């Protein structure tokens, strides 16, 4: 094991102590320097190129398959798509952050320790991919065709991530928005492989399970602090709710489902809603079946995001017949339009300071609060509009994001790779 690997391993083990005594900015600087040194070492060594026949045909899906966050759900969706292709595959569970809850075991039967196929499908974020190369032995990468599966929410690919491009042969993304962004910075193949969106249409848990009232029209807002509060913009949704309904209106309610909430974020939200008694906070970690039920039990799902790399929960809500109010920008517009969802206009804003991983000077969308509030009132007061949107949204997701489309895209691309190297 190289010195750099030993330093990284030790720093990960000591992370809880280090963050208390060393400034975060200095920790990032030290980590960057170690990564740069290791990258130079790897570039000097040179990964051995793909050699068909060196390993048996098939795909090694490598990623955080057990993690109970959006990244884990994305990895599980890829596994489901591979299962339906008929292509041989196995899964290598890979999780760098030991603090993340990883109790999702639905794919344990496919997990193996040693990858055995000729194609690696690396569902690992770019900076974590550098760490993976530092921690793993060369045999994992050599003579294999390495495909990264990445998500990104803005129009420009982060400068810090550029060095990760040298570690792979090809990139897949779930949206053309993200693919277009990455194509600006590389001549390697960048392929859009859409998610297959599946979710049970009948709830297995009712409102009573979530301690929610039966007699109120409920708007649901969800976000995970791992996705950053600034980007998900729950405050925008809260402002729209407060503008649409007075504190005295007890016919409605707002449900805030948060994963890993920080106290300071929660304080901001509660301060915004201090005059309202019809706000319901849910902070427990839930498995996907429970979350799907919560989405189905809500009357409306609201996402006034500033940017999305896909927008999976919006697609799942639509499939469940729950109408969506959403910002009309970024990846979600590939499966949403004004016939199937409430699309909120916006103005572009520039980040005045960095909000990692989003850099100062980047732009994203600020949803129009007036428009969102008007949609909230319309959905509550116009049953015919509500019904039409629910039906159209469900049908559109079934058409655009079904298993057939995803399987076709994967099989076509794998076939092209095999053809190009024979």
mmCIF file of C-alpha atoms in Angstrom:
data_model
loop_
_atom_site.group_PDB
_atom_site.id
_atom_site.type_symbol
_atom_site.label_atom_id
_atom_site.label_comp_id
_atom_site.label_asym_id
_atom_site.label_seq_id
_atom_site.Cartn_x
_atom_site.Cartn_y
_atom_site.Cartn_z
ATOM 1 C CA UNK A 1 0.000 0.000 0.000
ATOM 2 C CA UNK A 2 1.352 3.442 -0.972
ATOM 3 C CA UNK A 3 1.992 6.160 1.597
ATOM 4 C CA UNK A 4 -0.879 8.199 0.118
ATOM 5 C CA UNK A 5 -3.280 5.309 0.622
ATOM 6 C CA UNK A 6 -2.147 4.898 4.213
ATOM 7 C CA UNK A 7 -2.668 8.607 4.864
ATOM 8 C CA UNK A 8 -6.159 8.516 3.357
ATOM 9 C CA UNK A 9 -7.154 5.404 5.318
ATOM 10 C CA UNK A 10 -5.874 6.900 8.562
ATOM 11 C CA UNK A 11 -7.581 10.243 7.955
ATOM 12 C CA UNK A 12 -10.918 8.533 7.260
ATOM 13 C CA UNK A 13 -10.671 6.608 10.529
ATOM 14 C CA UNK A 14 -9.753 9.757 12.442
ATOM 15 C CA UNK A 15 -12.256 12.014 10.658
ATOM 16 C CA UNK A 16 -14.580 12.486 13.692
ATOM 17 C CA UNK A 17 -11.615 13.800 15.707
ATOM 18 C CA UNK A 18 -9.955 15.777 12.909
ATOM 19 C CA UNK A 19 -13.053 17.833 12.055
ATOM 20 C CA UNK A 20 -13.157 19.053 15.655
ATOM 21 C CA UNK A 21 -9.557 20.246 15.851
ATOM 22 C CA UNK A 22 -8.550 21.105 12.271
ATOM 23 C CA UNK A 23 -10.300 23.825 10.194
ATOM 24 C CA UNK A 24 -12.373 22.299 7.382
ATOM 25 C CA UNK A 25 -10.656 24.468 4.775
ATOM 26 C CA UNK A 26 -7.267 23.110 5.843
ATOM 27 C CA UNK A 27 -8.559 19.525 5.809
ATOM 28 C CA UNK A 28 -9.805 19.976 2.239
ATOM 29 C CA UNK A 29 -6.453 21.464 1.203
ATOM 30 C CA UNK A 30 -4.537 18.546 2.721
ATOM 31 C CA UNK A 31 -6.853 16.012 1.107
ATOM 32 C CA UNK A 32 -6.496 17.712 -2.291
ATOM 33 C CA UNK A 33 -2.703 17.593 -2.048
ATOM 34 C CA UNK A 34 -2.710 13.891 -1.198
ATOM 35 C CA UNK A 35 -5.086 13.217 -4.090
ATOM 36 C CA UNK A 36 -2.921 15.192 -6.512
ATOM 37 C CA UNK A 37 0.137 13.214 -5.485
ATOM 38 C CA UNK A 38 -1.676 9.912 -5.891
ATOM 39 C CA UNK A 39 -3.122 10.938 -9.257
ATOM 40 C CA UNK A 40 0.365 11.698 -10.564
ATOM 41 C CA UNK A 41 1.525 8.304 -9.358
ATOM 42 C CA UNK A 42 -1.410 6.602 -11.084
ATOM 43 C CA UNK A 43 -0.837 8.544 -14.309
ATOM 44 C CA UNK A 44 2.806 7.463 -14.328
ATOM 45 C CA UNK A 45 1.758 3.868 -13.829
ATOM 46 C CA UNK A 46 -0.942 4.041 -16.514
ATOM 47 C CA UNK A 47 -4.054 1.913 -16.239
ATOM 48 C CA UNK A 48 -3.856 -1.010 -18.641
ATOM 49 C CA UNK A 49 -6.418 -0.552 -21.441
ATOM 50 C CA UNK A 50 -9.502 -2.660 -22.000
ATOM 51 C CA UNK A 51 -8.724 -6.070 -23.419
ATOM 52 C CA UNK A 52 -11.766 -8.087 -24.570
ATOM 53 C CA UNK A 53 -11.507 -11.697 -23.499
ATOM 54 C CA UNK A 54 -9.267 -11.003 -20.510
ATOM 55 C CA UNK A 55 -12.384 -11.329 -18.344
ATOM 56 C CA UNK A 56 -15.671 -12.999 -19.193
ATOM 57 C CA UNK A 57 -18.356 -10.784 -20.782
ATOM 58 C CA UNK A 58 -20.603 -8.966 -18.346
ATOM 59 C CA UNK A 59 -20.852 -5.983 -16.018
ATOM 60 C CA UNK A 60 -19.527 -5.324 -12.520
ATOM 61 C CA UNK A 61 -21.826 -2.726 -10.935
ATOM 62 C CA UNK A 62 -19.739 -1.003 -8.259
ATOM 63 C CA UNK A 63 -21.445 1.472 -5.935
ATOM 64 C CA UNK A 64 -23.218 2.155 -2.657
ATOM 65 C CA UNK A 65 -25.996 -0.340 -3.311
ATOM 66 C CA UNK A 66 -27.027 -0.508 0.371
ATOM 67 C CA UNK A 67 -26.973 3.233 1.151
ATOM 68 C CA UNK A 68 -30.301 4.768 2.185
ATOM 69 C CA UNK A 69 -29.799 8.036 0.326
ATOM 70 C CA UNK A 70 -30.549 9.187 -3.209
ATOM 71 C CA UNK A 71 -27.210 7.909 -4.494
ATOM 72 C CA UNK A 72 -28.019 4.446 -3.173
ATOM 73 C CA UNK A 73 -31.471 4.509 -4.746
ATOM 74 C CA UNK A 74 -29.904 5.500 -8.059
ATOM 75 C CA UNK A 75 -27.509 2.547 -7.831
ATOM 76 C CA UNK A 76 -30.407 0.190 -7.098
ATOM 77 C CA UNK A 77 -32.295 1.491 -10.125
ATOM 78 C CA UNK A 78 -29.270 0.655 -12.281
ATOM 79 C CA UNK A 79 -29.186 -2.835 -10.772
ATOM 80 C CA UNK A 80 -32.858 -3.311 -11.625
ATOM 81 C CA UNK A 81 -32.211 -2.240 -15.195
ATOM 82 C CA UNK A 82 -29.263 -4.626 -15.527
ATOM 83 C CA UNK A 83 -31.431 -7.430 -14.166
ATOM 84 C CA UNK A 84 -33.858 -6.910 -17.050
ATOM 85 C CA UNK A 85 -31.225 -6.719 -19.813
ATOM 86 C CA UNK A 86 -30.244 -10.376 -19.657
ATOM 87 C CA UNK A 87 -26.579 -9.311 -19.498
ATOM 88 C CA UNK A 88 -24.473 -11.163 -16.919
ATOM 89 C CA UNK A 89 -23.662 -8.916 -13.953
ATOM 90 C CA UNK A 90 -22.647 -8.827 -10.313
ATOM 91 C CA UNK A 91 -22.561 -6.093 -7.670
ATOM 92 C CA UNK A 92 -19.661 -4.884 -5.563
ATOM 93 C CA UNK A 93 -20.885 -2.828 -2.602
ATOM 94 C CA UNK A 94 -18.701 0.258 -2.285
ATOM 95 C CA UNK A 95 -19.254 2.908 0.384
ATOM 96 C CA UNK A 96 -16.519 5.339 1.385
ATOM 97 C CA UNK A 97 -18.462 7.356 3.956
ATOM 98 C CA UNK A 98 -18.866 5.136 7.006
ATOM 99 C CA UNK A 99 -21.330 7.583 8.554
ATOM 100 C CA UNK A 100 -24.037 6.888 5.980
ATOM 101 C CA UNK A 101 -26.815 4.508 6.945
ATOM 102 C CA UNK A 102 -26.484 1.406 4.750
ATOM 103 C CA UNK A 103 -29.261 -1.000 5.697
ATOM 104 C CA UNK A 104 -30.943 -1.559 2.318
ATOM 105 C CA UNK A 105 -30.392 -5.260 1.620
ATOM 106 C CA UNK A 106 -32.655 -5.965 -1.360
ATOM 107 C CA UNK A 107 -29.680 -6.659 -3.672
ATOM 108 C CA UNK A 108 -27.517 -8.659 -1.275
ATOM 109 C CA UNK A 109 -28.061 -11.809 -3.336
ATOM 110 C CA UNK A 110 -26.065 -10.265 -6.212
ATOM 111 C CA UNK A 111 -23.187 -8.879 -4.136
ATOM 112 C CA UNK A 112 -19.746 -10.452 -4.581
ATOM 113 C CA UNK A 113 -16.383 -9.334 -3.261
ATOM 114 C CA UNK A 114 -14.315 -9.906 -6.412
ATOM 115 C CA UNK A 115 -15.477 -8.397 -9.735
ATOM 116 C CA UNK A 116 -15.254 -10.975 -12.501
ATOM 117 C CA UNK A 117 -16.548 -9.341 -15.685
ATOM 118 C CA UNK A 118 -14.897 -7.197 -18.328
ATOM 119 C CA UNK A 119 -16.906 -3.992 -17.873
ATOM 120 C CA UNK A 120 -16.965 -1.910 -14.677
ATOM 121 C CA UNK A 121 -20.027 0.296 -14.201
ATOM 122 C CA UNK A 122 -18.830 2.670 -11.491
ATOM 123 C CA UNK A 123 -21.706 4.317 -9.666
ATOM 124 C CA UNK A 124 -19.267 6.417 -7.648
ATOM 125 C CA UNK A 125 -19.116 10.220 -7.472
ATOM 126 C CA UNK A 126 -16.072 11.767 -9.214
ATOM 127 C CA UNK A 127 -14.081 12.769 -6.124
ATOM 128 C CA UNK A 128 -14.907 9.476 -4.435
ATOM 129 C CA UNK A 129 -13.749 7.702 -7.583
ATOM 130 C CA UNK A 130 -10.291 9.177 -7.068
ATOM 131 C CA UNK A 131 -10.373 7.812 -3.526
ATOM 132 C CA UNK A 132 -11.488 4.438 -4.850
ATOM 133 C CA UNK A 133 -8.528 4.289 -7.231
ATOM 134 C CA UNK A 134 -6.243 5.114 -4.330
ATOM 135 C CA UNK A 135 -7.693 2.444 -2.051
ATOM 136 C CA UNK A 136 -8.220 -0.429 -4.496
ATOM 137 C CA UNK A 137 -5.646 -2.618 -6.193
ATOM 138 C CA UNK A 138 -4.868 -2.123 -9.926
ATOM 139 C CA UNK A 139 -6.498 -5.458 -10.786
ATOM 140 C CA UNK A 140 -9.903 -3.853 -10.275
ATOM 141 C CA UNK A 141 -9.364 -1.433 -13.184
ATOM 142 C CA UNK A 142 -6.787 -3.028 -15.497
ATOM 143 C CA UNK A 143 -7.907 -4.678 -18.761
ATOM 144 C CA UNK A 144 -11.488 -3.599 -18.060
ATOM 145 C CA UNK A 145 -13.697 -1.041 -19.769
ATOM 146 C CA UNK A 146 -14.475 1.471 -17.024
ATOM 147 C CA UNK A 147 -17.766 3.372 -17.244
ATOM 148 C CA UNK A 148 -18.648 6.050 -14.691
ATOM 149 C CA UNK A 149 -22.293 6.758 -13.880
ATOM 150 C CA UNK A 150 -22.485 10.362 -12.708
ATOM 151 C CA UNK A 151 -25.109 12.928 -11.831
ATOM 152 C CA UNK A 152 -24.617 16.676 -11.869
ATOM 153 C CA UNK A 153 -27.111 19.492 -11.467
ATOM 154 C CA UNK A 154 -25.581 22.597 -13.074
ATOM 155 C CA UNK A 155 -24.599 23.605 -16.606
ATOM 156 C CA UNK A 156 -20.836 23.593 -16.016
ATOM 157 C CA UNK A 157 -18.837 20.563 -14.888
ATOM 158 C CA UNK A 158 -16.916 21.297 -11.640
ATOM 159 C CA UNK A 159 -13.231 22.041 -12.017
ATOM 160 C CA UNK A 160 -12.431 19.747 -9.080
ATOM 161 C CA UNK A 161 -14.017 16.828 -10.912
ATOM 162 C CA UNK A 162 -12.050 17.201 -14.143
ATOM 163 C CA UNK A 163 -9.202 15.000 -12.947
ATOM 164 C CA UNK A 164 -11.661 12.105 -12.526
ATOM 165 C CA UNK A 165 -12.248 12.002 -16.284
ATOM 166 C CA UNK A 166 -8.791 10.456 -16.802
ATOM 167 C CA UNK A 167 -9.796 7.441 -14.726
ATOM 168 C CA UNK A 168 -12.620 6.184 -16.966
ATOM 169 C CA UNK A 169 -13.240 5.235 -20.587
ATOM 170 C CA UNK A 170 -16.803 6.478 -20.789
ATOM 171 C CA UNK A 171 -19.504 8.279 -18.784
ATOM 172 C CA UNK A 172 -23.200 7.475 -18.411
ATOM 173 C CA UNK A 173 -25.761 9.849 -16.930
ATOM 174 C CA UNK A 174 -29.540 9.598 -16.412
ATOM 175 C CA UNK A 175 -30.365 12.884 -18.183
ATOM 176 C CA UNK A 176 -29.437 14.692 -21.378
ATOM 177 C CA UNK A 177 -29.029 17.871 -19.306
ATOM 178 C CA UNK A 178 -26.136 16.274 -17.410
ATOM 179 C CA UNK A 179 -24.729 14.564 -20.491
ATOM 180 C CA UNK A 180 -24.582 17.883 -22.354
ATOM 181 C CA UNK A 181 -22.683 19.442 -19.465
ATOM 182 C CA UNK A 182 -20.031 16.698 -19.448
ATOM 183 C CA UNK A 183 -19.654 16.637 -23.240
ATOM 184 C CA UNK A 184 -18.348 20.208 -23.023
ATOM 185 C CA UNK A 185 -15.219 19.030 -21.197
ATOM 186 C CA UNK A 186 -14.356 15.639 -22.716
ATOM 187 C CA UNK A 187 -14.259 13.855 -26.050
ATOM 188 C CA UNK A 188 -14.905 10.501 -24.366
ATOM 189 C CA UNK A 189 -18.307 8.908 -25.005
ATOM 190 C CA UNK A 190 -21.041 10.400 -22.801
ATOM 191 C CA UNK A 191 -24.245 8.374 -22.990
ATOM 192 C CA UNK A 192 -27.676 9.127 -21.524
ATOM 193 C CA UNK A 193 -29.153 6.039 -19.862
ATOM 194 C CA UNK A 194 -32.563 7.005 -18.444
ATOM 195 C CA UNK A 195 -33.797 5.721 -15.132
ATOM 196 C CA UNK A 196 -36.633 3.250 -15.129
ATOM 197 C CA UNK A 197 -39.039 4.716 -12.582
ATOM 198 C CA UNK A 198 -41.077 2.185 -10.654
ATOM 199 C CA UNK A 199 -43.087 2.729 -7.508
ATOM 200 C CA UNK A 200 -46.104 0.908 -6.037
ATOM 201 C CA UNK A 201 -49.292 2.779 -6.858
ATOM 202 C CA UNK A 202 -51.126 1.665 -3.723
ATOM 203 C CA UNK A 203 -49.823 2.907 -0.358
ATOM 204 C CA UNK A 204 -48.858 0.269 2.195
ATOM 205 C CA UNK A 205 -48.862 2.841 5.004
ATOM 206 C CA UNK A 206 -51.673 5.332 5.570
ATOM 207 C CA UNK A 207 -51.732 8.854 6.965
ATOM 208 C CA UNK A 208 -52.325 7.583 10.477
ATOM 209 C CA UNK A 209 -48.981 5.760 10.297
ATOM 210 C CA UNK A 210 -47.246 9.085 9.599
ATOM 211 C CA UNK A 211 -49.372 10.908 12.226
ATOM 212 C CA UNK A 212 -50.894 13.075 9.504
ATOM 213 C CA UNK A 213 -54.507 14.332 9.499
ATOM 214 C CA UNK A 214 -57.034 12.661 7.205
ATOM 215 C CA UNK A 215 -59.095 15.792 6.568
ATOM 216 C CA UNK A 216 -56.474 18.183 5.188
ATOM 217 C CA UNK A 217 -55.122 18.839 1.723
ATOM 218 C CA UNK A 218 -51.429 18.072 2.199
ATOM 219 C CA UNK A 219 -48.439 19.460 0.314
ATOM 220 C CA UNK A 220 -45.242 17.411 0.634
ATOM 221 C CA UNK A 221 -41.693 18.807 0.482
ATOM 222 C CA UNK A 222 -38.723 16.423 0.737
ATOM 223 C CA UNK A 223 -34.982 16.940 0.848
ATOM 224 C CA UNK A 224 -31.782 15.415 2.164
ATOM 225 C CA UNK A 225 -29.025 17.606 3.590
ATOM 226 C CA UNK A 226 -26.567 15.450 1.619
ATOM 227 C CA UNK A 227 -28.084 17.147 -1.450
ATOM 228 C CA UNK A 228 -27.680 20.636 0.134
ATOM 229 C CA UNK A 229 -30.505 22.815 1.333
ATOM 230 C CA UNK A 230 -29.522 25.679 -0.980
ATOM 231 C CA UNK A 231 -30.046 23.582 -4.104
ATOM 232 C CA UNK A 232 -33.215 21.818 -2.979
ATOM 233 C CA UNK A 233 -34.641 25.166 -1.811
ATOM 234 C CA UNK A 234 -37.293 23.990 0.679
ATOM 235 C CA UNK A 235 -37.520 27.578 1.926
ATOM 236 C CA UNK A 236 -38.970 28.571 -1.450
ATOM 237 C CA UNK A 237 -41.724 25.971 -1.094
ATOM 238 C CA UNK A 238 -42.475 27.196 2.432
ATOM 239 C CA UNK A 239 -42.748 30.793 1.226
ATOM 240 C CA UNK A 240 -45.177 29.714 -1.495
ATOM 241 C CA UNK A 241 -47.318 27.825 1.028
ATOM 242 C CA UNK A 242 -47.405 30.822 3.383
ATOM 243 C CA UNK A 243 -48.373 33.094 0.500
ATOM 244 C CA UNK A 244 -51.132 30.758 -0.688
ATOM 245 C CA UNK A 245 -52.723 30.005 2.691
ATOM 246 C CA UNK A 246 -53.153 31.950 5.915
ATOM 247 C CA UNK A 247 -52.163 30.532 9.323
ATOM 248 C CA UNK A 248 -55.878 30.253 10.131
ATOM 249 C CA UNK A 249 -56.631 27.978 7.155
ATOM 250 C CA UNK A 250 -56.914 24.535 8.715
ATOM 251 C CA UNK A 251 -58.096 22.841 5.513
ATOM 252 C CA UNK A 252 -54.491 22.477 4.332
ATOM 253 C CA UNK A 253 -51.171 21.292 5.713
ATOM 254 C CA UNK A 254 -47.502 21.207 4.790
ATOM 255 C CA UNK A 255 -45.408 18.074 5.346
ATOM 256 C CA UNK A 256 -41.625 18.500 5.559
ATOM 257 C CA UNK A 257 -39.763 15.199 5.129
ATOM 258 C CA UNK A 258 -36.057 15.695 5.852
ATOM 259 C CA UNK A 259 -33.180 13.238 5.877
ATOM 260 C CA UNK A 260 -30.166 14.033 8.053
ATOM 261 C CA UNK A 261 -31.413 17.520 9.024
ATOM 262 C CA UNK A 262 -28.885 19.856 10.581
ATOM 263 C CA UNK A 263 -30.132 21.803 13.570
ATOM 264 C CA UNK A 264 -29.335 25.140 11.947
ATOM 265 C CA UNK A 265 -31.315 24.202 8.814
ATOM 266 C CA UNK A 266 -34.259 23.020 10.881
ATOM 267 C CA UNK A 267 -34.205 26.264 12.866
ATOM 268 C CA UNK A 268 -34.412 28.276 9.628
ATOM 269 C CA UNK A 269 -37.436 26.308 8.457
ATOM 270 C CA UNK A 270 -39.243 26.479 11.787
ATOM 271 C CA UNK A 271 -38.647 30.215 12.011
ATOM 272 C CA UNK A 272 -40.195 30.620 8.557
ATOM 273 C CA UNK A 273 -43.320 28.776 9.758
ATOM 274 C CA UNK A 274 -43.602 29.886 13.374
ATOM 275 C CA UNK A 275 -47.126 31.291 12.898
ATOM 276 C CA UNK A 276 -48.457 28.049 11.397
ATOM 277 C CA UNK A 277 -49.832 25.139 13.425
ATOM 278 C CA UNK A 278 -50.474 22.891 10.412
ATOM 279 C CA UNK A 279 -46.846 22.009 9.636
ATOM 280 C CA UNK A 280 -45.738 18.396 10.043
ATOM 281 C CA UNK A 281 -42.049 17.538 10.373
ATOM 282 C CA UNK A 282 -40.807 14.031 9.568
ATOM 283 C CA UNK A 283 -37.100 13.431 10.198
ATOM 284 C CA UNK A 284 -36.915 9.644 10.569
ATOM 285 C CA UNK A 285 -34.922 7.620 8.054
ATOM 286 C CA UNK A 286 -37.394 5.477 6.108
ATOM 287 C CA UNK A 287 -37.007 2.664 3.631
ATOM 288 C CA UNK A 288 -38.241 3.129 0.078
ATOM 289 C CA UNK A 289 -41.567 1.370 0.591
ATOM 290 C CA UNK A 290 -42.458 3.751 3.419
ATOM 291 C CA UNK A 291 -41.316 6.822 1.465
ATOM 292 C CA UNK A 292 -43.383 5.751 -1.550
ATOM 293 C CA UNK A 293 -46.420 5.492 0.715
ATOM 294 C CA UNK A 294 -45.796 8.981 2.087
ATOM 295 C CA UNK A 295 -45.608 10.370 -1.455
ATOM 296 C CA UNK A 296 -48.828 8.568 -2.389
ATOM 297 C CA UNK A 297 -50.644 9.796 0.728
ATOM 298 C CA UNK A 298 -49.760 13.438 0.010
ATOM 299 C CA UNK A 299 -52.082 15.421 -2.244
ATOM 300 C CA UNK A 300 -49.300 17.384 -3.979
ATOM 301 C CA UNK A 301 -45.514 17.082 -4.187
ATOM 302 C CA UNK A 302 -43.596 20.380 -4.323
ATOM 303 C CA UNK A 303 -40.027 20.854 -5.591
ATOM 304 C CA UNK A 304 -38.894 24.435 -6.107
ATOM 305 C CA UNK A 305 -35.341 23.189 -6.640
ATOM 306 C CA UNK A 306 -32.710 25.465 -8.071
ATOM 307 C CA UNK A 307 -31.226 22.611 -10.104
ATOM 308 C CA UNK A 308 -31.680 18.852 -10.536
ATOM 309 C CA UNK A 309 -29.479 16.138 -12.019
ATOM 310 C CA UNK A 310 -32.612 14.070 -12.634
ATOM 311 C CA UNK A 311 -35.460 14.642 -10.164
ATOM 312 C CA UNK A 312 -36.292 11.062 -9.239
ATOM 313 C CA UNK A 313 -38.814 11.807 -6.480
ATOM 314 C CA UNK A 314 -40.806 14.036 -8.836
ATOM 315 C CA UNK A 315 -41.018 11.203 -11.368
ATOM 316 C CA UNK A 316 -42.041 8.744 -8.648
ATOM 317 C CA UNK A 317 -44.724 11.127 -7.389
ATOM 318 C CA UNK A 318 -46.168 11.495 -10.883
ATOM 319 C CA UNK A 319 -46.169 7.719 -11.354
ATOM 320 C CA UNK A 320 -48.098 7.432 -8.090
ATOM 321 C CA UNK A 321 -50.711 9.906 -9.297
ATOM 322 C CA UNK A 322 -49.531 12.709 -7.010
ATOM 323 C CA UNK A 323 -49.445 16.000 -8.964
ATOM 324 C CA UNK A 324 -46.189 17.966 -8.865
ATOM 325 C CA UNK A 325 -45.349 21.640 -8.616
ATOM 326 C CA UNK A 326 -41.787 22.013 -9.898
ATOM 327 C CA UNK A 327 -39.230 24.502 -11.165
ATOM 328 C CA UNK A 328 -39.249 24.535 -14.964
ATOM 329 C CA UNK A 329 -35.481 24.112 -15.341
ATOM 330 C CA UNK A 330 -32.768 21.448 -15.486
ATOM 331 C CA UNK A 331 -33.117 17.681 -15.838
ATOM 332 C CA UNK A 332 -36.697 17.304 -14.619
ATOM 333 C CA UNK A 333 -37.959 19.118 -17.728
ATOM 334 C CA UNK A 334 -37.069 15.990 -19.730
ATOM 335 C CA UNK A 335 -40.062 14.195 -18.201
ATOM 336 C CA UNK A 336 -42.253 17.138 -17.140
ATOM 337 C CA UNK A 337 -44.201 19.786 -19.037
ATOM 338 C CA UNK A 338 -47.257 21.956 -18.459
ATOM 339 C CA UNK A 339 -49.622 19.186 -19.613
ATOM 340 C CA UNK A 340 -48.497 16.808 -16.869
ATOM 341 C CA UNK A 341 -47.239 19.035 -14.027
ATOM 342 C CA UNK A 342 -47.359 22.564 -12.622
ATOM 343 C CA UNK A 343 -44.239 24.102 -14.134
ATOM 344 C CA UNK A 344 -42.988 27.154 -12.239
ATOM 345 C CA UNK A 345 -41.197 29.920 -14.114
ATOM 346 C CA UNK A 346 -37.896 31.223 -12.761
ATOM 347 C CA UNK A 347 -35.091 33.727 -13.050
ATOM 348 C CA UNK A 348 -31.435 32.746 -13.181
ATOM 349 C CA UNK A 349 -29.316 33.755 -10.210
ATOM 350 C CA UNK A 350 -25.567 33.569 -9.723
ATOM 351 C CA UNK A 351 -24.027 32.046 -6.623
ATOM 352 C CA UNK A 352 -22.418 34.898 -4.708
ATOM 353 C CA UNK A 353 -20.421 32.450 -2.609
ATOM 354 C CA UNK A 354 -19.514 28.796 -2.933
ATOM 355 C CA UNK A 355 -21.954 26.247 -1.555
ATOM 356 C CA UNK A 356 -19.930 23.010 -1.945
ATOM 357 C CA UNK A 357 -19.890 21.323 -4.352
ATOM 358 C CA UNK A 358 -21.366 24.328 -6.179
ATOM 359 C CA UNK A 359 -18.835 27.028 -6.959
ATOM 360 C CA UNK A 360 -19.123 30.785 -6.685
ATOM 361 C CA UNK A 361 -20.166 32.293 -10.006
ATOM 362 C CA UNK A 362 -22.233 29.305 -11.169
ATOM 363 C CA UNK A 363 -25.842 29.949 -12.068
ATOM 364 C CA UNK A 364 -29.049 28.172 -11.168
ATOM 365 C CA UNK A 365 -32.764 28.904 -11.131
ATOM 366 C CA UNK A 366 -34.838 30.780 -8.570
ATOM 367 C CA UNK A 367 -38.459 29.665 -8.844
ATOM 368 C CA UNK A 368 -41.203 32.297 -8.945
ATOM 369 C CA UNK A 369 -42.915 32.139 -5.543
ATOM 370 C CA UNK A 370 -46.058 33.876 -6.840
ATOM 371 C CA UNK A 371 -46.519 31.239 -9.549
ATOM 372 C CA UNK A 372 -45.951 28.364 -7.121
ATOM 373 C CA UNK A 373 -48.452 29.808 -4.634
ATOM 374 C CA UNK A 374 -51.052 30.225 -7.381
ATOM 375 C CA UNK A 375 -50.595 26.572 -8.401
ATOM 376 C CA UNK A 376 -51.048 25.464 -4.780
ATOM 377 C CA UNK A 377 -54.390 27.252 -4.584
ATOM 378 C CA UNK A 378 -55.498 26.006 -8.007
ATOM 379 C CA UNK A 379 -54.775 22.355 -7.200
ATOM 380 C CA UNK A 380 -56.720 22.602 -3.956
ATOM 381 C CA UNK A 381 -59.680 24.515 -5.374
ATOM 382 C CA UNK A 382 -60.049 22.946 -8.837
ATOM 383 C CA UNK A 383 -60.749 19.175 -8.590
ATOM 384 C CA UNK A 384 -61.009 18.748 -12.369
ATOM 385 C CA UNK A 385 -57.583 20.329 -12.948
ATOM 386 C CA UNK A 386 -56.156 18.191 -10.150
ATOM 387 C CA UNK A 387 -57.606 14.990 -11.634
ATOM 388 C CA UNK A 388 -56.367 15.775 -15.143
ATOM 389 C CA UNK A 389 -52.840 16.531 -13.950
ATOM 390 C CA UNK A 390 -52.697 13.359 -11.835
ATOM 391 C CA UNK A 391 -53.837 11.142 -14.712
ATOM 392 C CA UNK A 392 -51.658 12.809 -17.351
ATOM 393 C CA UNK A 393 -48.573 12.732 -15.136
ATOM 394 C CA UNK A 394 -48.923 9.028 -14.382
ATOM 395 C CA UNK A 395 -49.423 8.107 -18.039
ATOM 396 C CA UNK A 396 -46.490 10.260 -19.169
ATOM 397 C CA UNK A 397 -44.006 8.668 -16.759
ATOM 398 C CA UNK A 398 -45.154 5.187 -17.755
ATOM 399 C CA UNK A 399 -44.478 6.140 -21.389
ATOM 400 C CA UNK A 400 -41.201 8.061 -20.971
ATOM 401 C CA UNK A 401 -39.440 6.270 -18.116
ATOM 402 C CA UNK A 402 -40.493 2.648 -18.379
ATOM 403 C CA UNK A 403 -38.182 -0.346 -18.122
ATOM 404 C CA UNK A 404 -38.243 -0.957 -21.870
ATOM 405 C CA UNK A 405 -36.559 2.365 -22.671
ATOM 406 C CA UNK A 406 -33.776 1.886 -20.121
ATOM 407 C CA UNK A 407 -33.080 -1.720 -21.118
ATOM 408 C CA UNK A 408 -32.946 -0.801 -24.800
ATOM 409 C CA UNK A 409 -30.430 1.988 -24.141
ATOM 410 C CA UNK A 410 -28.124 -0.233 -22.053
ATOM 411 C CA UNK A 411 -28.192 -3.179 -24.455
ATOM 412 C CA UNK A 412 -27.552 -0.920 -27.429
ATOM 413 C CA UNK A 413 -24.546 0.752 -25.813
ATOM 414 C CA UNK A 414 -22.988 -2.466 -24.503
ATOM 415 C CA UNK A 415 -23.430 -3.952 -27.979
ATOM 416 C CA UNK A 416 -21.633 -0.956 -29.505
ATOM 417 C CA UNK A 417 -18.728 -1.301 -27.064
ATOM 418 C CA UNK A 418 -18.350 -4.998 -27.845
ATOM 419 C CA UNK A 419 -18.509 -4.282 -31.586
ATOM 420 C CA UNK A 420 -15.939 -1.468 -31.400
ATOM 421 C CA UNK A 421 -13.376 -3.694 -29.685
ATOM 422 C CA UNK A 422 -13.738 -6.794 -31.870
#
